[in-house]
Amino acid sequence: MKHHYFSKACFIVLIFMTISFSLTAQLEWKTYSDVTIPIPPAEHPRLFLKTKDIDDLKKRVTHPVTKPYWDNLKKDAKSNVQIRVEVNSAEYLMTGDQQLGSQTLALALQTLQHYTWNPDKSDVSREIGRMMVTGAVAYDWCYPLLTTEQKSAFHVEFLRLANALECGYPPDMGWITGHGSEWMVFRDMLSAGVALYDEYPDMYLHVTHVIFKYAIPARDFWYSGHAFHQGTSYSETRFSSDLYPLWIYDRMGAGNVFSPEQQYVPYQWIYLRRPDLKLMAGGDGASRVPRLRSLLSASYYKDGYILGDYLLTPGSLSMDRLFQFLFTDPDLEPLPASDLPLSRYMGFPYGWMVARTGWDANTVMAEMKINSYNFNNHQHLDAGTFQIYHRGPLAIESGSYEGGYRSSHMKNYYRRTIAHNSLLIYAPGEQFRVSGEDCSNDGGQHFPNNRSEARTLSVLTDPANGYKTGEVLAHGYGPSTQTPAYSYLKGDITKAYSAKVTDLKRSFVFLNLFDNHIPAILIVFDKVVSSNPSYKKYWLLHSMEEPGINGNNTTITLNQRGWTGQMINTTLLPEPENLEITPVGGPGKEFWVFGKNYENPSINPNDLNSEVGEWRVEVSPVTPANENYFLNVMQVMDKTCNKELNVQRIDGEKVIGVKVSDRLVLFSKTSELIDEPFSISFADKGTYKILLTDIAPGTWQVKKDEELFLPAHIVKEEDGIIYFEGTKGSYTFERLL
């Protein structure tokens, strides 16, 4: 009896497994060339949706979230033939009106056949490719009504358009950066290939081979860092392009073909969102707020935080509304960013951190970068840079993308290290060349591989090509992960420079003071070793307005556009007797590079969205030396604040650091890990939050005034931190294990 019951149970499970397998096995996978790829199902529609999705499509027409998208599409269709074809194709799916379907196919084919373009127009491939999508939608969604002659005619037009694309046909381009990482292949040719597959499989096979062999492995490589390398402007074009294969293959039945880490890339923009709703600048172009890139990823991954960020500045271009309508999850509820931790680390291959004091108008934001890799193209030579925002942009990225990708301003200033809050080591006579052209000697970092863009992941990760420009040595924040008192990032960026630099390590410590008057402090500690003592070293700080300099203090105060932020930077190293602080900027020197101003005549001085900056300070040691250290402490406040914190340098046998407010922050004096016993002492009253960095991993014992204080403190390898609260006295530290 038991045996009979067991057999029946197994039979039921077997039936369930068979049904489940049949549901998941509908999509065939096969090896094409040297990769395994999904094959479009033998049904139509299959582009963007399948027959099972048509009921959902009908609901979207009336759902309060998606109805406005549909209404806008119908409105646009009156004047735009492309959108009319797509709207009519959708209505055919929902109504089965064969007359409408046949008319739509005829209109689509006529539109393709009469479509021409200006070959001299910039980025015309984007327009051509989008027309391929329109044709593919009509072909696939109205498929039962196609005649043999129409199928052949559509194929001719798809090939004509594909051959006109910048990538050519079959597609041959780089798939890491550049236009090859945009819509041409990932949406446009792929859409046509999905539609045509039954009659003409070549386009789908060519495109899907590229995506699975080259595009997906590269993206999975950088998705692990939960960020995007092409800046806050081009990420709208480039990251949104990644989301089309995500949706297209998934709707075919292939599931998620990317690493699930893709979900967290948009969190970078959540953290870079300023209280005025703009984004902190990064890479080429003005900061562009997230649009389709966030909506599509939020809907796919059911992520309310990404949706909440999108809804701060919702919107789309007319040619994107079809995808809004098709892919928006109308039942997803937005979640507020204020629920998230205040600091976020974006790991390999980036090494970036954003730290905040909150999410309201009084928020201080600091972005800190190491750049484990530099991908070229729209990424700048900004290893080691930082930005600070509080009631306006205080420490900024300088320069402008206006004027063109290859302008003199771009190649000699804007993309270069000198336009960022990083470090210069000026070697007279050093040559900088890009694509065979000489560039200014800005004393900064070199373009990896002579600014040649890596075509594949193997080229990018080959050490001989020099795309790996830094290494994160430590990172962490705490003690609370939700509202950390400190956020810490340290890296080695020696490889970002030429042989003129033999060692360059930069440490950032962001302190949340939980104070409305002076909310935060950013401390930057640098070790710079040059191969020649005569090479002058510069620590840079860029600002919108002219800085004030008083001794070792530099004050940046915002007075324009309603901004009221202020920042006071105190330079503790170099020593006062070896310190030179020089302001650079103003009319005729806004983009100054050692003797020449690389003007940008395309900048509109009346554009209030432009934050190109006009000033910087250069902090330098006076006496030439191979090895120099910089220690700068930036306290951030509103300019109406009437108090300023006392900043005091702390010196020990093995450590150096800062005492400010109720905080002590200490670094290894040599910037190398400390693995031997050491001590610190201070005599000020009060309870202090004490942060020691550069500590070798292991179990450490701390004594205060020769009595046991912390019997066994575990130092983790990833952050190298000892953190505790203490009062005045003498502390000794010893590693036990």
XYZ file of C-alpha atoms in Angstrom:
737
model
C 0.000 0.000 0.000
C 2.770 2.347 0.906
C 4.557 1.392 -2.264
C 1.415 2.124 -4.286
C 1.060 5.565 -2.629
C 4.710 6.355 -3.298
C 4.333 5.431 -6.952
C 1.278 7.634 -7.308
C 3.089 10.572 -5.693
C 6.060 10.096 -7.983
C 3.718 9.948 -10.955
C 2.100 13.261 -9.937
C 5.514 14.879 -9.480
C 6.612 13.490 -12.840
C 3.551 14.977 -14.549
C 4.219 18.344 -12.828
C 7.867 18.273 -13.874
C 6.894 17.366 -17.418
C 4.431 20.248 -17.603
C 6.972 22.645 -16.095
C 9.670 21.474 -18.480
C 7.385 21.859 -21.480
C 6.589 25.414 -20.427
C 10.252 26.355 -20.043
C 11.460 24.281 -22.963
C 9.348 26.049 -25.561
C 12.332 28.209 -26.442
C 15.036 26.306 -28.255
C 18.703 27.044 -27.614
C 21.365 26.022 -30.079
C 25.028 26.544 -30.766
C 25.733 29.059 -33.470
C 29.385 29.499 -34.376
C 30.967 29.257 -30.912
C 28.166 30.391 -28.562
C 24.831 29.004 -27.418
C 21.959 31.315 -28.263
C 18.159 31.298 -27.904
C 16.112 30.742 -31.048
C 12.920 32.773 -31.592
C 9.808 30.703 -30.899
C 7.792 29.497 -33.866
C 4.957 31.924 -33.284
C 4.006 35.543 -33.873
C 4.000 37.983 -32.226
C 7.349 37.376 -30.506
C 8.989 40.814 -30.627
C 8.472 42.686 -27.331
C 5.496 40.433 -26.512
C 3.861 37.100 -27.320
C 0.266 36.003 -27.811
C -0.105 35.365 -24.087
C 0.685 39.052 -23.458
C -2.109 40.472 -25.622
C -4.650 40.465 -22.790
C -2.164 42.480 -20.743
C -1.741 44.836 -23.698
C -5.492 45.488 -23.688
C -5.443 46.261 -19.969
C -2.628 48.775 -20.471
C -4.848 50.881 -22.711
C -7.105 51.643 -19.756
C -4.806 51.257 -16.747
C -4.354 54.667 -15.076
C -0.553 54.325 -15.124
C -0.104 53.251 -18.747
C -3.148 54.897 -20.341
C -1.355 58.279 -20.620
C 1.424 56.583 -22.600
C -1.135 55.076 -24.967
C -3.001 58.361 -25.306
C 0.243 60.154 -26.139
C 1.109 57.483 -28.691
C -2.249 57.926 -30.420
C -1.824 61.676 -30.368
C 1.699 61.417 -31.833
C 0.455 58.975 -34.458
C -1.584 61.725 -36.103
C 1.565 63.529 -37.244
C 4.243 60.829 -37.140
C 3.926 57.971 -39.612
C 6.368 55.741 -37.709
C 4.347 55.956 -34.541
C 1.144 55.496 -36.557
C 2.471 52.195 -37.894
C 3.306 51.020 -34.374
C -0.009 52.146 -32.861
C -2.003 50.534 -35.675
C 0.007 47.320 -35.295
C -0.869 47.250 -31.596
C -4.537 47.877 -32.358
C -4.509 44.991 -34.817
C -3.169 42.710 -32.071
C -5.899 43.836 -29.692
C -8.830 43.807 -32.152
C -7.915 41.285 -34.848
C -9.129 43.798 -37.453
C -7.641 42.293 -40.623
C -8.383 45.330 -42.747
C -6.457 47.516 -40.304
C -3.625 44.981 -40.212
C -3.300 44.829 -43.982
C -3.372 48.609 -44.258
C -0.726 48.846 -41.562
C 1.617 46.446 -43.372
C 1.205 48.390 -46.608
C 1.899 51.683 -44.813
C 4.921 50.234 -43.029
C 6.435 48.869 -46.224
C 5.774 52.103 -48.083
C 7.366 54.065 -45.227
C 10.492 51.922 -45.313
C 10.799 52.071 -49.101
C 10.510 55.849 -49.201
C 12.697 56.461 -46.182
C 15.911 58.398 -46.852
C 18.354 60.177 -44.598
C 21.089 62.763 -44.666
C 24.380 60.814 -44.552
C 26.155 63.884 -43.189
C 23.860 64.170 -40.193
C 25.564 63.457 -36.897
C 24.701 60.053 -35.422
C 22.201 59.359 -38.206
C 22.440 55.633 -37.434
C 20.223 56.221 -34.413
C 17.451 57.468 -36.685
C 17.942 54.726 -39.279
C 17.930 52.007 -36.670
C 14.756 53.274 -35.033
C 13.051 52.982 -38.434
C 14.070 49.321 -38.492
C 12.182 48.827 -35.230
C 9.029 50.292 -36.762
C 9.255 47.910 -39.692
C 9.958 44.979 -37.394
C 6.907 45.749 -35.217
C 4.594 45.768 -38.233
C 6.167 42.628 -39.725
C 5.930 40.642 -36.498
C 2.659 41.899 -35.028
C 0.725 41.734 -38.318
C 2.529 38.591 -39.489
C -0.527 36.446 -40.393
C -1.494 38.973 -43.072
C 1.900 39.187 -44.802
C 2.100 38.029 -48.405
C 5.156 36.274 -49.782
C 5.944 39.342 -51.854
C 5.706 41.618 -48.820
C 8.025 39.390 -46.796
C 10.637 39.648 -49.523
C 10.180 43.406 -49.866
C 10.525 43.948 -46.111
C 13.704 41.879 -46.129
C 15.194 44.033 -48.875
C 14.471 47.182 -46.882
C 15.823 45.773 -43.620
C 19.074 44.869 -45.373
C 19.249 48.329 -46.967
C 18.880 50.006 -43.593
C 21.221 47.603 -41.808
C 23.972 48.220 -44.335
C 23.585 51.956 -43.796
C 24.248 51.685 -40.081
C 27.625 52.708 -38.741
C 28.361 49.146 -37.620
C 27.650 47.753 -41.074
C 26.098 44.412 -41.849
C 26.976 41.854 -40.657
C 27.777 44.070 -37.677
C 31.481 44.585 -37.014
C 32.448 47.125 -34.386
C 33.622 47.474 -30.808
C 31.069 46.339 -28.243
C 32.440 47.889 -25.040
C 32.046 51.621 -25.672
C 31.253 53.885 -28.600
C 28.288 53.650 -30.931
C 28.639 49.880 -31.074
C 27.276 49.812 -27.532
C 24.103 51.639 -28.499
C 20.817 50.697 -30.152
C 22.052 49.697 -33.616
C 22.645 46.082 -32.694
C 21.084 45.763 -29.243
C 17.616 46.959 -30.301
C 17.306 47.865 -33.963
C 18.944 45.011 -35.845
C 17.895 42.569 -33.112
C 14.247 43.596 -33.517
C 14.371 43.111 -37.263
C 16.169 39.801 -36.792
C 13.513 38.494 -34.394
C 10.745 39.466 -36.810
C 12.440 37.993 -39.899
C 13.822 34.804 -38.370
C 11.407 32.298 -39.930
C 12.105 33.426 -43.497
C 15.539 35.062 -43.210
C 17.409 33.902 -40.072
C 20.799 35.434 -40.893
C 20.243 38.848 -39.301
C 19.091 37.377 -36.008
C 21.973 34.909 -35.929
C 24.622 37.545 -36.702
C 23.300 39.955 -34.094
C 22.649 37.432 -31.350
C 26.102 35.942 -31.831
C 27.614 39.399 -31.221
C 25.439 39.967 -28.155
C 26.154 36.608 -26.511
C 29.828 36.360 -27.419
C 30.918 39.939 -26.815
C 28.269 42.217 -25.296
C 26.892 40.126 -22.441
C 30.275 39.002 -20.991
C 31.545 42.598 -21.055
C 28.457 43.937 -19.344
C 28.399 41.236 -16.730
C 32.009 42.222 -16.002
C 31.097 45.806 -15.137
C 27.603 45.210 -13.753
C 29.301 43.619 -10.743
C 30.408 47.124 -9.723
C 26.797 48.403 -9.697
C 27.684 51.464 -11.770
C 28.232 52.607 -15.348
C 31.424 54.010 -16.806
C 30.248 56.425 -19.522
C 29.095 59.253 -17.275
C 25.738 60.608 -16.215
C 24.805 61.869 -19.676
C 25.746 59.009 -21.979
C 24.402 56.400 -19.596
C 20.926 57.301 -20.867
C 21.979 56.210 -24.343
C 24.320 53.380 -23.440
C 22.747 51.707 -20.413
C 19.220 52.009 -21.786
C 20.504 50.188 -24.878
C 21.482 47.236 -22.685
C 17.901 46.979 -21.472
C 16.443 46.187 -24.895
C 18.059 42.749 -25.259
C 17.062 42.166 -21.645
C 13.393 42.674 -22.516
C 13.463 41.233 -26.054
C 15.008 37.887 -25.120
C 12.964 37.653 -21.932
C 9.677 38.266 -23.749
C 10.702 35.575 -26.235
C 11.048 33.186 -23.283
C 14.815 33.163 -22.676
C 14.672 34.768 -19.242
C 17.305 37.235 -18.064
C 20.353 36.807 -20.301
C 22.450 39.226 -18.211
C 23.863 38.973 -14.716
C 21.182 39.899 -12.159
C 23.695 42.466 -10.856
C 22.401 44.659 -13.681
C 19.505 45.594 -11.386
C 21.734 47.724 -9.167
C 23.421 49.871 -11.808
C 20.715 52.598 -11.566
C 21.414 52.970 -7.856
C 24.463 54.988 -8.900
C 22.131 57.704 -10.183
C 19.905 57.524 -7.124
C 22.922 58.397 -4.999
C 24.186 61.069 -7.394
C 20.805 62.823 -7.402
C 21.170 66.294 -5.918
C 18.433 67.991 -3.891
C 17.778 70.231 -6.918
C 17.051 66.970 -8.856
C 20.060 67.288 -11.155
C 22.813 64.698 -11.067
C 26.402 65.266 -10.083
C 28.429 65.626 -13.280
C 30.442 62.751 -14.649
C 32.032 61.990 -18.005
C 31.139 63.807 -21.211
C 28.032 65.916 -21.328
C 25.797 67.777 -18.937
C 24.288 65.689 -16.163
C 21.194 64.095 -17.638
C 18.575 62.885 -15.200
C 17.492 59.226 -15.542
C 14.636 58.611 -17.919
C 13.971 55.432 -19.889
C 17.027 53.697 -18.442
C 15.485 53.788 -14.984
C 11.886 53.063 -15.961
C 12.785 49.952 -17.956
C 15.086 48.548 -15.288
C 12.671 49.364 -12.448
C 9.857 47.548 -14.228
C 11.890 44.492 -15.150
C 13.407 43.988 -11.705
C 10.311 45.143 -9.771
C 12.469 47.672 -7.959
C 10.497 50.446 -6.283
C 13.579 52.496 -5.401
C 14.565 52.856 -9.053
C 10.976 53.720 -9.940
C 10.833 56.278 -7.137
C 13.920 57.988 -8.522
C 12.496 57.986 -12.066
C 9.275 59.595 -10.875
C 11.211 62.581 -9.511
C 11.740 63.702 -13.128
C 9.506 61.486 -15.298
C 9.312 61.838 -19.038
C 10.402 60.422 -22.343
C 11.030 61.222 -25.969
C 8.192 60.557 -28.392
C 10.024 57.646 -30.027
C 10.452 55.970 -26.624
C 6.809 55.973 -25.623
C 6.057 52.634 -27.233
C 8.533 51.004 -24.876
C 7.105 52.885 -21.904
C 3.703 51.551 -22.825
C 4.872 47.973 -23.383
C 7.264 47.494 -20.477
C 6.161 49.726 -17.594
C 4.994 47.692 -14.624
C 1.785 49.591 -13.836
C 1.367 47.939 -10.443
C 4.856 48.616 -9.131
C 4.847 50.975 -6.159
C 7.643 53.561 -5.834
C 9.832 53.511 -2.744
C 11.639 56.555 -1.313
C 15.417 56.845 -1.507
C 15.331 58.038 2.091
C 14.887 54.383 3.110
C 18.319 53.567 1.684
C 21.682 53.699 3.492
C 23.351 57.101 3.227
C 26.571 55.723 1.698
C 27.077 53.438 -1.251
C 30.213 51.734 -2.522
C 30.489 50.781 -6.188
C 33.138 48.096 -6.448
C 35.336 46.535 -9.099
C 35.893 47.560 -11.867
C 35.113 51.076 -10.589
C 36.089 51.723 -6.992
C 33.696 54.610 -6.441
C 31.805 55.781 -3.385
C 29.036 58.296 -2.773
C 28.388 59.486 0.776
C 25.491 61.660 1.863
C 24.204 63.211 5.069
C 20.579 62.828 4.013
C 18.099 63.281 1.171
C 16.657 66.728 1.894
C 17.665 70.275 0.937
C 20.344 70.405 3.648
C 22.095 67.318 2.283
C 25.841 67.229 1.776
C 26.961 64.865 -0.991
C 30.470 63.710 -1.772
C 31.522 61.516 -4.670
C 34.934 59.818 -4.436
C 36.624 57.869 -7.241
C 39.548 55.504 -7.596
C 38.862 54.082 -11.111
C 40.042 50.489 -11.104
C 39.507 50.628 -14.883
C 39.269 53.447 -17.359
C 37.109 52.514 -20.356
C 37.984 55.570 -22.513
C 35.372 57.088 -24.843
C 33.170 59.290 -22.617
C 34.967 58.460 -19.368
C 37.449 61.099 -18.226
C 40.968 60.851 -16.840
C 39.645 61.377 -13.346
C 41.174 58.671 -11.156
C 41.296 59.989 -7.602
C 38.814 62.776 -8.150
C 36.076 63.955 -5.807
C 33.048 66.235 -5.912
C 31.121 67.971 -3.129
C 27.613 69.435 -3.239
C 25.793 71.369 -0.522
C 23.220 74.004 -1.379
C 25.040 74.300 -4.691
C 28.082 72.763 -6.398
C 31.188 73.369 -4.259
C 33.950 71.062 -5.507
C 33.113 70.536 -9.162
C 34.052 68.917 -12.460
C 35.239 71.703 -14.761
C 34.782 72.320 -18.474
C 32.053 71.514 -20.979
C 31.104 68.968 -23.647
C 29.649 71.732 -25.795
C 31.536 72.209 -29.031
C 31.996 68.631 -30.096
C 33.616 65.331 -29.275
C 36.945 66.242 -30.882
C 37.201 69.921 -30.004
C 40.438 71.425 -28.734
C 38.761 72.193 -25.414
C 37.781 68.545 -25.076
C 41.110 66.899 -25.787
C 43.301 69.460 -24.028
C 41.204 70.283 -20.967
C 37.732 68.882 -20.339
C 38.540 65.171 -20.415
C 41.914 65.617 -18.836
C 42.973 65.296 -15.210
C 43.556 69.042 -14.892
C 39.782 69.642 -15.115
C 39.142 67.457 -12.059
C 39.810 67.498 -8.331
C 42.713 65.125 -8.615
C 46.517 65.349 -8.696
C 48.995 66.568 -11.293
C 52.673 65.678 -11.485
C 54.153 68.005 -14.077
C 57.132 66.626 -15.982
C 58.420 69.221 -18.480
C 58.512 67.822 -21.979
C 56.137 64.936 -21.270
C 54.198 64.068 -24.419
C 50.508 63.296 -24.499
C 49.152 61.902 -27.742
C 45.674 60.823 -28.743
C 45.100 58.973 -32.001
C 48.392 60.310 -33.319
C 47.704 63.925 -32.323
C 49.683 65.882 -29.744
C 47.757 67.175 -26.743
C 48.581 69.589 -23.978
C 50.923 68.542 -21.200
C 48.549 68.977 -18.273
C 50.720 66.997 -15.875
C 47.939 64.475 -15.442
C 46.973 60.951 -16.345
C 47.415 59.259 -19.712
C 44.652 57.876 -21.875
C 44.778 54.078 -21.686
C 46.048 52.428 -24.855
C 46.486 55.809 -26.557
C 42.721 56.338 -26.115
C 41.968 53.412 -28.405
C 38.646 51.927 -27.378
C 38.637 48.258 -26.413
C 36.488 46.286 -28.834
C 36.059 43.249 -26.590
C 36.366 42.256 -22.950
C 39.583 40.340 -23.621
C 41.193 43.494 -25.024
C 39.928 45.548 -22.075
C 41.300 43.185 -19.446
C 44.654 42.495 -21.136
C 47.202 44.150 -18.778
C 49.364 45.113 -21.743
C 46.710 47.580 -22.923
C 46.684 49.646 -19.746
C 42.956 49.997 -19.131
C 43.436 48.959 -15.510
C 44.424 52.251 -13.926
C 43.909 51.760 -10.206
C 43.258 49.432 -7.325
C 41.011 49.870 -4.323
C 43.063 49.177 -1.209
C 40.308 49.649 1.369
C 36.689 50.680 1.635
C 34.035 50.757 4.312
C 31.503 52.801 6.226
C 29.974 52.607 9.655
C 29.480 51.950 12.429
C 25.834 52.113 11.320
C 25.326 50.900 7.771
C 22.149 52.984 7.461
C 23.452 56.320 8.802
C 27.236 55.950 8.881
C 29.350 58.383 10.842
C 32.237 57.775 8.448
C 32.675 56.597 4.866
C 36.155 55.550 3.793
C 37.788 54.815 0.454
C 41.466 54.318 -0.352
C 43.160 53.407 -3.588
C 46.384 53.183 -5.521
C 46.171 55.168 -8.772
C 49.848 54.956 -9.759
C 49.012 53.119 -12.996
C 46.831 55.993 -14.163
C 50.005 58.038 -14.702
C 53.154 57.522 -16.726
C 56.500 56.445 -15.309
C 56.852 59.942 -13.836
C 54.903 58.564 -10.860
C 56.246 55.616 -8.884
C 53.678 55.624 -6.078
C 50.394 57.477 -5.669
C 47.857 56.562 -3.022
C 44.776 58.601 -2.152
C 42.531 58.160 0.901
C 39.101 59.727 1.390
C 37.215 59.977 4.676
C 33.756 61.529 4.649
C 32.440 62.435 8.103
C 28.741 62.885 8.767
C 28.710 65.221 11.764
C 24.920 64.983 12.228
C 24.902 68.755 12.637
C 22.627 71.214 10.841
C 25.210 74.009 10.851
C 28.288 72.124 9.641
C 26.826 68.832 8.396
C 29.914 67.156 6.966
C 33.652 67.077 6.410
C 35.696 65.461 3.652
C 39.317 64.596 4.430
C 41.722 63.706 1.617
C 45.155 62.260 2.352
C 47.677 61.654 -0.442
C 51.064 60.077 -0.831
C 52.796 61.099 -4.076
C 56.197 59.799 -5.133
C 57.659 61.021 -8.406
C 60.562 59.533 -10.342
C 62.279 62.921 -10.386
C 62.227 65.432 -7.513
C 61.978 68.330 -9.950
C 58.521 67.249 -11.152
C 56.146 69.693 -9.506
C 53.082 68.252 -7.792
C 49.670 69.916 -7.706
C 46.621 69.144 -5.568
C 43.566 70.549 -7.371
C 40.259 71.967 -6.154
C 37.820 73.348 -8.765
C 35.006 75.787 -8.020
C 32.270 77.790 -9.707
C 33.387 81.068 -8.150
C 36.651 82.672 -7.140
C 38.083 81.100 -3.982
C 39.354 83.112 -1.077
C 42.777 82.201 0.313
C 43.924 83.053 3.801
C 47.066 81.289 4.976
C 46.424 77.557 4.686
C 42.642 78.026 4.353
C 40.809 78.137 1.028
C 37.167 79.248 1.142
C 34.661 78.616 -1.623
C 31.418 80.585 -1.265
C 28.488 80.398 -3.669
C 26.651 83.630 -4.442
C 24.897 82.990 -7.758
C 21.691 81.231 -8.910
C 20.269 81.131 -5.408
C 23.009 78.817 -4.132
C 24.152 79.386 -0.558
C 26.739 76.660 0.020
C 30.197 77.254 1.449
C 33.271 75.121 1.989
C 36.475 75.821 3.899
C 39.471 73.700 2.981
C 42.314 73.599 5.490
C 45.621 72.332 4.121
C 47.654 70.580 6.842
C 50.233 69.090 4.482
C 52.493 70.344 2.986
C 53.715 72.143 6.085
C 53.036 75.924 6.165
C 56.668 76.773 5.432
C 56.602 74.470 2.392
C 53.122 75.365 1.152
C 52.038 77.258 -1.927
C 48.335 77.808 -2.711
C 47.705 79.489 -6.049
C 44.307 80.540 -7.461
C 43.907 79.990 -11.211
C 40.951 81.246 -13.245
C 38.837 84.226 -14.161
C 38.456 85.769 -17.620
C 40.999 84.346 -20.035
C 42.148 81.628 -17.620
C 38.983 79.585 -17.054
C 40.500 76.512 -18.717
C 44.166 77.256 -18.209
C 46.751 74.576 -18.945
C 50.278 75.734 -18.116
C 50.461 78.748 -20.381
C 47.413 78.377 -22.627
C 43.665 78.806 -22.143
C 41.682 76.205 -24.060
C 38.516 78.199 -24.554
C 35.185 76.703 -25.463
C 33.326 79.235 -27.627
C 30.226 77.005 -27.666
C 29.513 77.617 -23.983
C 26.465 79.829 -23.467
C 27.226 82.127 -20.507
C 23.482 82.605 -19.947
C 22.747 78.895 -19.653
C 21.820 78.381 -16.011
C 22.109 74.618 -16.411
C 25.779 74.976 -17.255
C 28.203 74.462 -14.379
C 31.530 74.634 -16.190
C 33.375 76.535 -13.461
C 35.960 79.267 -13.845
C 38.348 78.750 -10.957
C 40.618 76.287 -9.247
C 43.280 76.345 -6.583
C 46.591 74.546 -6.980
C 48.148 73.357 -3.729
C 51.856 72.563 -4.091
C 54.994 71.986 -2.038
C 57.619 74.685 -2.526
C 60.710 72.520 -2.064
C 61.339 69.853 -4.740
C 61.264 66.278 -3.464
C 60.584 62.781 -4.726
C 58.074 62.094 -1.961
C 55.327 64.441 -0.819
C 52.183 64.186 1.255
C 48.984 66.200 1.046
C 46.420 66.397 3.846
C 43.347 68.525 3.245
C 40.250 68.921 5.401
C 37.086 70.363 3.835
C 34.276 71.427 6.160
C 30.938 72.108 4.488
C 28.264 74.566 5.603
C 25.781 77.212 4.523
C 27.395 80.606 3.996
C 25.129 82.030 6.711
C 26.804 79.762 9.245
C 28.715 81.914 11.701
C 31.003 79.249 13.059
C 34.019 77.410 11.778
C 35.460 74.250 13.268
C 39.001 74.202 14.551
C 41.094 71.790 12.507
C 44.119 70.367 14.292
C 46.783 68.060 12.933
C 47.602 64.961 14.987
C 51.064 63.420 14.745
C 52.303 60.121 16.080
C 55.254 57.862 15.490
C 53.418 55.858 12.834
C 50.255 57.873 12.231
C 49.157 61.297 11.101
C 45.717 62.744 11.024
C 43.114 65.275 12.058
C 41.153 66.276 15.128
C 38.043 68.216 14.204
C 34.732 68.578 16.027
C 34.271 65.359 18.023
C 36.261 63.248 15.547
C 39.808 61.931 15.313
C 40.809 60.505 11.929
C 44.233 58.913 11.553
C 46.194 57.499 8.620
C 49.439 55.608 8.369
C 52.201 58.190 8.128
C 53.627 56.410 5.073
C 50.233 55.361 3.679
C 51.358 51.744 4.068
C 49.605 49.221 6.312
C 50.583 49.345 9.975
C 51.294 45.884 11.395
C 53.457 46.809 14.381
C 52.546 48.281 17.797
C 51.909 52.034 17.893
C 50.358 54.643 20.131
C 48.399 57.892 20.036
C 47.434 60.382 22.724
C 45.307 63.505 23.121
C 44.373 65.664 26.081
C 41.173 67.425 25.000
C 38.029 67.036 27.048
C 34.965 65.261 25.721
C 34.129 61.978 24.044
C 35.608 61.466 20.584
C 34.741 59.138 17.738
C 38.134 57.763 16.729
C 38.791 56.318 13.269
C 42.131 54.658 12.502
C 42.784 53.549 8.924
C 45.614 51.641 7.238
C 45.593 48.947 9.936
C 46.765 45.460 8.962
C 43.995 42.858 9.164
C 43.863 40.644 12.229
C 42.995 40.797 15.912
C 44.220 43.917 17.680
C 44.319 44.784 21.365
C 43.885 48.370 22.534
C 45.042 49.695 25.889
C 44.235 53.088 27.342
C 46.664 54.549 29.877
C 48.224 51.058 30.126
C 44.901 49.421 31.048
C 42.999 47.027 28.799
C 40.443 48.975 26.761
C 39.525 46.767 23.766
C 40.684 43.197 24.421
C 40.158 41.825 20.906
C 39.191 44.130 18.038
C 38.872 42.420 14.635
C 40.267 44.436 11.734
C 38.836 43.329 8.403
C 40.990 43.102 5.291
C 38.487 45.021 3.194
C 38.599 48.215 5.277
C 41.651 48.071 7.608
C 39.771 50.115 10.208
C 39.717 50.399 13.971
C 36.804 52.542 15.160
C 35.728 53.292 18.707
C 34.678 56.084 21.045
C 37.111 57.336 23.656
C 38.143 60.179 25.935
C 41.478 61.886 26.505
C 44.439 59.687 27.296
C 47.186 57.561 25.794
C 46.169 54.626 23.592
C 48.428 51.783 22.500
C 47.592 49.326 19.752
C 49.104 45.868 19.278
C 48.209 43.098 16.850
C 47.737 39.761 18.571
C 46.991 37.570 15.540
